[in-house]
PDB file of C-alpha atoms in Angstrom:
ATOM      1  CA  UNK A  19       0.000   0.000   0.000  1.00 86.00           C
ATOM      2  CA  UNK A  20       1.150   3.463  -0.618  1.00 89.00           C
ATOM      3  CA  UNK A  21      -0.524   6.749   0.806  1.00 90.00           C
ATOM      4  CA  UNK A  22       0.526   9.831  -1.141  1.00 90.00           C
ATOM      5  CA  UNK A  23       0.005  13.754  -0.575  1.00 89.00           C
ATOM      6  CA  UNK A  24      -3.087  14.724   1.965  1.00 87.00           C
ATOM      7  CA  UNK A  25      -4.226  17.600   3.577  1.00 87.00           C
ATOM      8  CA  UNK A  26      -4.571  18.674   7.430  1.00 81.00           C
ATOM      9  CA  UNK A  27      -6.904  21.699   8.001  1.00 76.00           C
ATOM     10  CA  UNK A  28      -5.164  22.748  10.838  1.00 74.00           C
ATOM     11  CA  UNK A  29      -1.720  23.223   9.017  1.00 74.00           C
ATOM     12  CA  UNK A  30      -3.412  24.623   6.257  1.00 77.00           C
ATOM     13  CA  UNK A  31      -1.389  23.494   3.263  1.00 85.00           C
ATOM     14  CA  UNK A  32      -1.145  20.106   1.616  1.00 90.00           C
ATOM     15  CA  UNK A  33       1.786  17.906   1.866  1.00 91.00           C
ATOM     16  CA  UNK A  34       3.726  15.920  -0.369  1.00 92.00           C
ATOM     17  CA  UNK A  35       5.020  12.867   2.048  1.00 92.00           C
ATOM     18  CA  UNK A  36       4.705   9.510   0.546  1.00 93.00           C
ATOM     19  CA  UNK A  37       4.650   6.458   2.443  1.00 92.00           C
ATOM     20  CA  UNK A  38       4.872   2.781   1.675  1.00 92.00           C
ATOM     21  CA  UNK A  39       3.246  -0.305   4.169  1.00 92.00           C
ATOM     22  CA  UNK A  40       5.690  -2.630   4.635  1.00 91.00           C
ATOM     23  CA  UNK A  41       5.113  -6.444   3.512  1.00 90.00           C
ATOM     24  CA  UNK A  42       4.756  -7.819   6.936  1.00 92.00           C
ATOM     25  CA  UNK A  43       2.044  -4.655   7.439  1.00 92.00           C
ATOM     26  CA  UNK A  44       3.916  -3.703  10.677  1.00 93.00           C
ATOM     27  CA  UNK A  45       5.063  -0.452  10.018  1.00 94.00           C
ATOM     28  CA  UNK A  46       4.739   2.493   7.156  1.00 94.00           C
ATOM     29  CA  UNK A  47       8.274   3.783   5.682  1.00 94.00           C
ATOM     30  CA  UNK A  48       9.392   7.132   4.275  1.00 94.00           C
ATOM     31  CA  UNK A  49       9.347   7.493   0.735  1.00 93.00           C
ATOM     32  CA  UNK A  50      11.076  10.251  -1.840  1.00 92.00           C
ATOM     33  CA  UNK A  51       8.106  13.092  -1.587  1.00 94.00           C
ATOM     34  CA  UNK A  52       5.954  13.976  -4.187  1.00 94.00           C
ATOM     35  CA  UNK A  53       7.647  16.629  -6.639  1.00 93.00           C
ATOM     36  CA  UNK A  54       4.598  18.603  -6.166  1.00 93.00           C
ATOM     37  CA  UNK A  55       2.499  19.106  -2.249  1.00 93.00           C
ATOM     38  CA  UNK A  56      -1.155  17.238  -3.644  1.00 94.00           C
ATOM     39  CA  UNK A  57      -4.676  17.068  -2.217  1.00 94.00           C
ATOM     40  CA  UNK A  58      -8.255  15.735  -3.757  1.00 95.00           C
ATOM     41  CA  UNK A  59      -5.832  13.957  -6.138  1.00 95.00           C
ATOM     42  CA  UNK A  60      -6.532  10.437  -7.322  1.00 95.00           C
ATOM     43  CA  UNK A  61      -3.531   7.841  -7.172  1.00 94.00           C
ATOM     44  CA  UNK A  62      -3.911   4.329  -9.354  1.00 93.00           C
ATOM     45  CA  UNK A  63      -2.061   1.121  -9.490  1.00 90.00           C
ATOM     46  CA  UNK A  64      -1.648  -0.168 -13.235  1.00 86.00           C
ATOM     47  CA  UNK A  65      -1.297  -3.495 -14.078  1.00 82.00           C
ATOM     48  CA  UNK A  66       2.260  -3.073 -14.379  1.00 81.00           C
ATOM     49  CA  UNK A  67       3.014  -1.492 -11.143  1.00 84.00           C
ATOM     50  CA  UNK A  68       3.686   1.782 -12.361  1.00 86.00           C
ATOM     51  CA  UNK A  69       1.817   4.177  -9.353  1.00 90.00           C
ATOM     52  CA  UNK A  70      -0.327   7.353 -11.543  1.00 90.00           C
ATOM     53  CA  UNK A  71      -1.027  10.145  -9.211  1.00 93.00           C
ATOM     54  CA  UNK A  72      -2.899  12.910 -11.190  1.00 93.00           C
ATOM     55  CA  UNK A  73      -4.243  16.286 -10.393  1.00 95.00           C
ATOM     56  CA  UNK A  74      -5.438  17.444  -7.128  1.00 95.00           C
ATOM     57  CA  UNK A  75      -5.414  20.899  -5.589  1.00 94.00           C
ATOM     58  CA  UNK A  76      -1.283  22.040  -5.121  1.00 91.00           C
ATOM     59  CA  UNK A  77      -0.036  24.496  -2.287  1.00 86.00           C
ATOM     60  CA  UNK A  78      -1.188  27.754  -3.743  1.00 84.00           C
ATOM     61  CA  UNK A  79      -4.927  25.973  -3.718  1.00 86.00           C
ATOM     62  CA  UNK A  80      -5.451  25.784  -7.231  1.00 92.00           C
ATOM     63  CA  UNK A  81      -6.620  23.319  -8.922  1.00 96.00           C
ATOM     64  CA  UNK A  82      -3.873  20.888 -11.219  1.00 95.00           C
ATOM     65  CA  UNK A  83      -3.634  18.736 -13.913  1.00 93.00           C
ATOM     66  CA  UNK A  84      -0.034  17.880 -13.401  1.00 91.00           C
ATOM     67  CA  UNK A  85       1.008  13.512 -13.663  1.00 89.00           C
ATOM     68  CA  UNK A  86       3.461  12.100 -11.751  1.00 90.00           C
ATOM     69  CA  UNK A  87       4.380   8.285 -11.718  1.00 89.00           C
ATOM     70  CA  UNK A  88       6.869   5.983  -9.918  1.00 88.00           C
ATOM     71  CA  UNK A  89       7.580   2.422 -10.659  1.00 85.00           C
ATOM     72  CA  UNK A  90       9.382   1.661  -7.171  1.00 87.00           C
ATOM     73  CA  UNK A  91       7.143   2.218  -5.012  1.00 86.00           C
ATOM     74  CA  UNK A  92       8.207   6.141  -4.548  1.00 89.00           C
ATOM     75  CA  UNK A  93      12.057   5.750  -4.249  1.00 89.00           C
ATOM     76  CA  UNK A  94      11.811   8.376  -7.208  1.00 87.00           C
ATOM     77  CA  UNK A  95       9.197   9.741  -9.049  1.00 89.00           C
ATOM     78  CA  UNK A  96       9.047  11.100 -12.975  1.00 85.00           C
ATOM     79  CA  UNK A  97       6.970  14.276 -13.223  1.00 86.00           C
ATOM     80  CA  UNK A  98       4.956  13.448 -16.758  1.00 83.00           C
ATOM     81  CA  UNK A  99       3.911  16.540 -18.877  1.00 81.00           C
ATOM     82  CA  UNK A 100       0.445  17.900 -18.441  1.00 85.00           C
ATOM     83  CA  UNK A 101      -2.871  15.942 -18.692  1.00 86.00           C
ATOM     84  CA  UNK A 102      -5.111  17.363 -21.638  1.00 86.00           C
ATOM     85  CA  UNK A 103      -7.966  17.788 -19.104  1.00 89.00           C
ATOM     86  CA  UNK A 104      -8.957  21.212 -17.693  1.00 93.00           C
ATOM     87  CA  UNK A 105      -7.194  21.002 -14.303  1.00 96.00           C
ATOM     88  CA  UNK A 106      -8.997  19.377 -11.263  1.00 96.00           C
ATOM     89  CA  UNK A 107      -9.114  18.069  -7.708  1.00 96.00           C
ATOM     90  CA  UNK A 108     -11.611  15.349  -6.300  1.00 95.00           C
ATOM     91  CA  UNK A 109     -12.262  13.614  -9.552  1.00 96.00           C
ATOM     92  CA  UNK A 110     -12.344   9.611  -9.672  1.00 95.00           C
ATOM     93  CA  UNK A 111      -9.746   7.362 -11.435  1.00 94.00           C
ATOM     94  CA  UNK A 112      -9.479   3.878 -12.384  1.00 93.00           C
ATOM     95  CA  UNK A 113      -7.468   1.216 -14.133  1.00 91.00           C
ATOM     96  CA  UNK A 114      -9.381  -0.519 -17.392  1.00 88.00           C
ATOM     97  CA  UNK A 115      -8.529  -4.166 -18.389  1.00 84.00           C
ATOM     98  CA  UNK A 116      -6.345  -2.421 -21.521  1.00 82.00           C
ATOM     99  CA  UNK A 117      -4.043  -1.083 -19.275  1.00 81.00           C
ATOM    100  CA  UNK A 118      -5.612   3.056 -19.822  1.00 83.00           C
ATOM    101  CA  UNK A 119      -7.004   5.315 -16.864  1.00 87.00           C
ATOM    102  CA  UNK A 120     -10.478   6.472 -16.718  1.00 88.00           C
ATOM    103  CA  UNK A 121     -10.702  10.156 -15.132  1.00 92.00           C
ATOM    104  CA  UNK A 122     -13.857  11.137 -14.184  1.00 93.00           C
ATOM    105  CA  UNK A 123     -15.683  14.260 -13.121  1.00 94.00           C
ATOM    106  CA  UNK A 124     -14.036  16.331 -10.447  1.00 96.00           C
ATOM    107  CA  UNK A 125     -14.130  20.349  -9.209  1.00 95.00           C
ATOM    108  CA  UNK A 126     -11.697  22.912  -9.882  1.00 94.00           C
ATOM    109  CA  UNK A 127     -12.564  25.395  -6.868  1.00 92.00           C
ATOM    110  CA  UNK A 128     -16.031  27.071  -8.164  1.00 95.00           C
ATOM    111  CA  UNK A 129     -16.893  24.617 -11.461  1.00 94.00           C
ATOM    112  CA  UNK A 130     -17.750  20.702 -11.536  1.00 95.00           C
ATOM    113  CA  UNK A 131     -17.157  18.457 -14.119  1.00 94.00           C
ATOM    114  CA  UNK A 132     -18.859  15.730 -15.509  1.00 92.00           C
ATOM    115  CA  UNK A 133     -16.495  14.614 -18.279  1.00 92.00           C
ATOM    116  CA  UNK A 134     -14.821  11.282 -18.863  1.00 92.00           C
ATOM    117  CA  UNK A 135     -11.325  10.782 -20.341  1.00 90.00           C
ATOM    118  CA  UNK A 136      -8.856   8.021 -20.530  1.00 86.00           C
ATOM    119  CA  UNK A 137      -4.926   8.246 -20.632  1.00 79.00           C
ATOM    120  CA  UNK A 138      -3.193   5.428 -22.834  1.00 74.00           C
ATOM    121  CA  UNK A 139      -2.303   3.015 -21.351  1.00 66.00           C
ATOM    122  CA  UNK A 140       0.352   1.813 -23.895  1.00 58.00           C
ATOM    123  CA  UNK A 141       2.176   5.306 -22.336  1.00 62.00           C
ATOM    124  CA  UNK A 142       1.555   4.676 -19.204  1.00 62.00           C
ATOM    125  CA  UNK A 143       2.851   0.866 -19.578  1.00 59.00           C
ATOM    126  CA  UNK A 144       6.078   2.420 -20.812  1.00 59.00           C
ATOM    127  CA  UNK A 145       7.326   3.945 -17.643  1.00 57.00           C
ATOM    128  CA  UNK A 146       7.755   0.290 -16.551  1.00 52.00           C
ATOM    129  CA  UNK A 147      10.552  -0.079 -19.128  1.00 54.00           C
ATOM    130  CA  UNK A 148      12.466   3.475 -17.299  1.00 55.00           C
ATOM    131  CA  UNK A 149      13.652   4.785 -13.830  1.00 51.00           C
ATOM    132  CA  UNK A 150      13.716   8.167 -13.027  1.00 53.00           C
ATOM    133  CA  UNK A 151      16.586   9.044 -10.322  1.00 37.00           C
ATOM    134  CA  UNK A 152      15.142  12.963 -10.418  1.00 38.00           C
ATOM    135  CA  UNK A 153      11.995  14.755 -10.737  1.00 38.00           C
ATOM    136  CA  UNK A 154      12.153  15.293 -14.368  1.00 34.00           C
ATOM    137  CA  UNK A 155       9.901  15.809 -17.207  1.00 34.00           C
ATOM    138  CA  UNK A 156       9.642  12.715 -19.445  1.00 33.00           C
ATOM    139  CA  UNK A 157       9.886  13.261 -22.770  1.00 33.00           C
ATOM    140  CA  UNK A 158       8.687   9.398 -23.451  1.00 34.00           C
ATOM    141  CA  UNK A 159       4.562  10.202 -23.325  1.00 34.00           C
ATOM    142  CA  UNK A 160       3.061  12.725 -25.212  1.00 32.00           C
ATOM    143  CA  UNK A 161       0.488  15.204 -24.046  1.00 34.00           C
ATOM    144  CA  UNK A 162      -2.078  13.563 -26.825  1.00 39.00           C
ATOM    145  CA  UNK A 163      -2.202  10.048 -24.806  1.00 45.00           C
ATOM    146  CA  UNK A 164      -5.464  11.200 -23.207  1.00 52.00           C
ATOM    147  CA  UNK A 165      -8.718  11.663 -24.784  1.00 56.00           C
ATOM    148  CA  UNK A 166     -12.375  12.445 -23.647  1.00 58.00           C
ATOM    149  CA  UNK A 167     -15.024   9.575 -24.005  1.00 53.00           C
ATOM    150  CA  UNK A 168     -18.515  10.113 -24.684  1.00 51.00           C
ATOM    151  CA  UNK A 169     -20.333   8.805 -21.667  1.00 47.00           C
ATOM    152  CA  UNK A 170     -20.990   4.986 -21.839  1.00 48.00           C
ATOM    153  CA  UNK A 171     -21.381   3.837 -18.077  1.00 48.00           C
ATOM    154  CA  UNK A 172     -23.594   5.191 -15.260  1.00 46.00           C
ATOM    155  CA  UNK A 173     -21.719   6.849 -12.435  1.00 49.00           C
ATOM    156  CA  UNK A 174     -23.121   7.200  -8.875  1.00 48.00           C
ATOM    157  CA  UNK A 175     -22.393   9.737  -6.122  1.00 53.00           C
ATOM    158  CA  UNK A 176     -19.785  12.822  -5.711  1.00 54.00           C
ATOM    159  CA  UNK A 177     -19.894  15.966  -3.912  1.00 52.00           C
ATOM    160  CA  UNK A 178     -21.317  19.388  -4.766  1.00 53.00           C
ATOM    161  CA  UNK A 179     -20.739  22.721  -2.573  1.00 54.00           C
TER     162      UNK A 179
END
């Protein structure tokens, strides 16, 4: 398990700590942070391993579209370049059988969204092929690996202000 980014009211500002369970579950260890303090993000597993955290609110509270992924568990993370979705926080994410990420919905600060789009997953898959010792931008997915789907499940719940 791996908890990422987060937000305490009382310190006012999110955080980028990462943190991995151990195996035997006794105890959580220290990761490399997040390049980038994250909260309302979503953070997916693919089949692969490779760990997708994407968007979220940063630490000057707006809202960001920004993709970072690590394929060891945080030791290091690559900072991908922009999603093509408008940036947002508290959206949904998850992993289809062909490897892509669905991104759903989500709230930039005063606007909802109901849109659906999916990131490659042939892109994503090949960040399980590199290793990124620094925060750096990858030059190995291109910004066009996401599109937006028309609608073709039903989606329940969410959260409106």
């Amino acid at each position: 398990a791996l908890a990422a980014g987060g937000y305490y009211e009382n310190a006012g500002h999110p955080y980028a700590t990462v943190n991995v369970m151990r195996a035997d579950r006794s105890a959580w260890d220290a990761r490399a942070p997040l390049p980038g303090a994250r909260r309302g993000m979503t953070v997916v597993t693919t089949a692969v391993g490779v760990v997708v955290v994407m968007g979220g609110f940063d630490s000057s509270t707006a809202a960001s579209n920004t993709v970072y992924a690590t394929r060891d568990d945080g030791v290091a993370w690559c900072v991908l370049p922009p999603a093509d979705w408008t940036p947002r926080a508290y959206h949904a994410a998850a992993v289809l059988g062909n490897g892509s990420v669905v991104v759903v919905g989500g709230y930039n600060g005063s606007v909802g969204y109901n849109d659906v789009w999916e990131v490659a997953g042939v892109e994503l898959e090949a960040l399980a092929g590199q290793r990124c010792l620094t925060p750096t931008r990858s030059s190995t997915t291109t910004r066009k690996a996401s599109r937006r789907l028309r609608p073709s499940a039903t989606a329940s719940g969410g959260w409106r202000r």
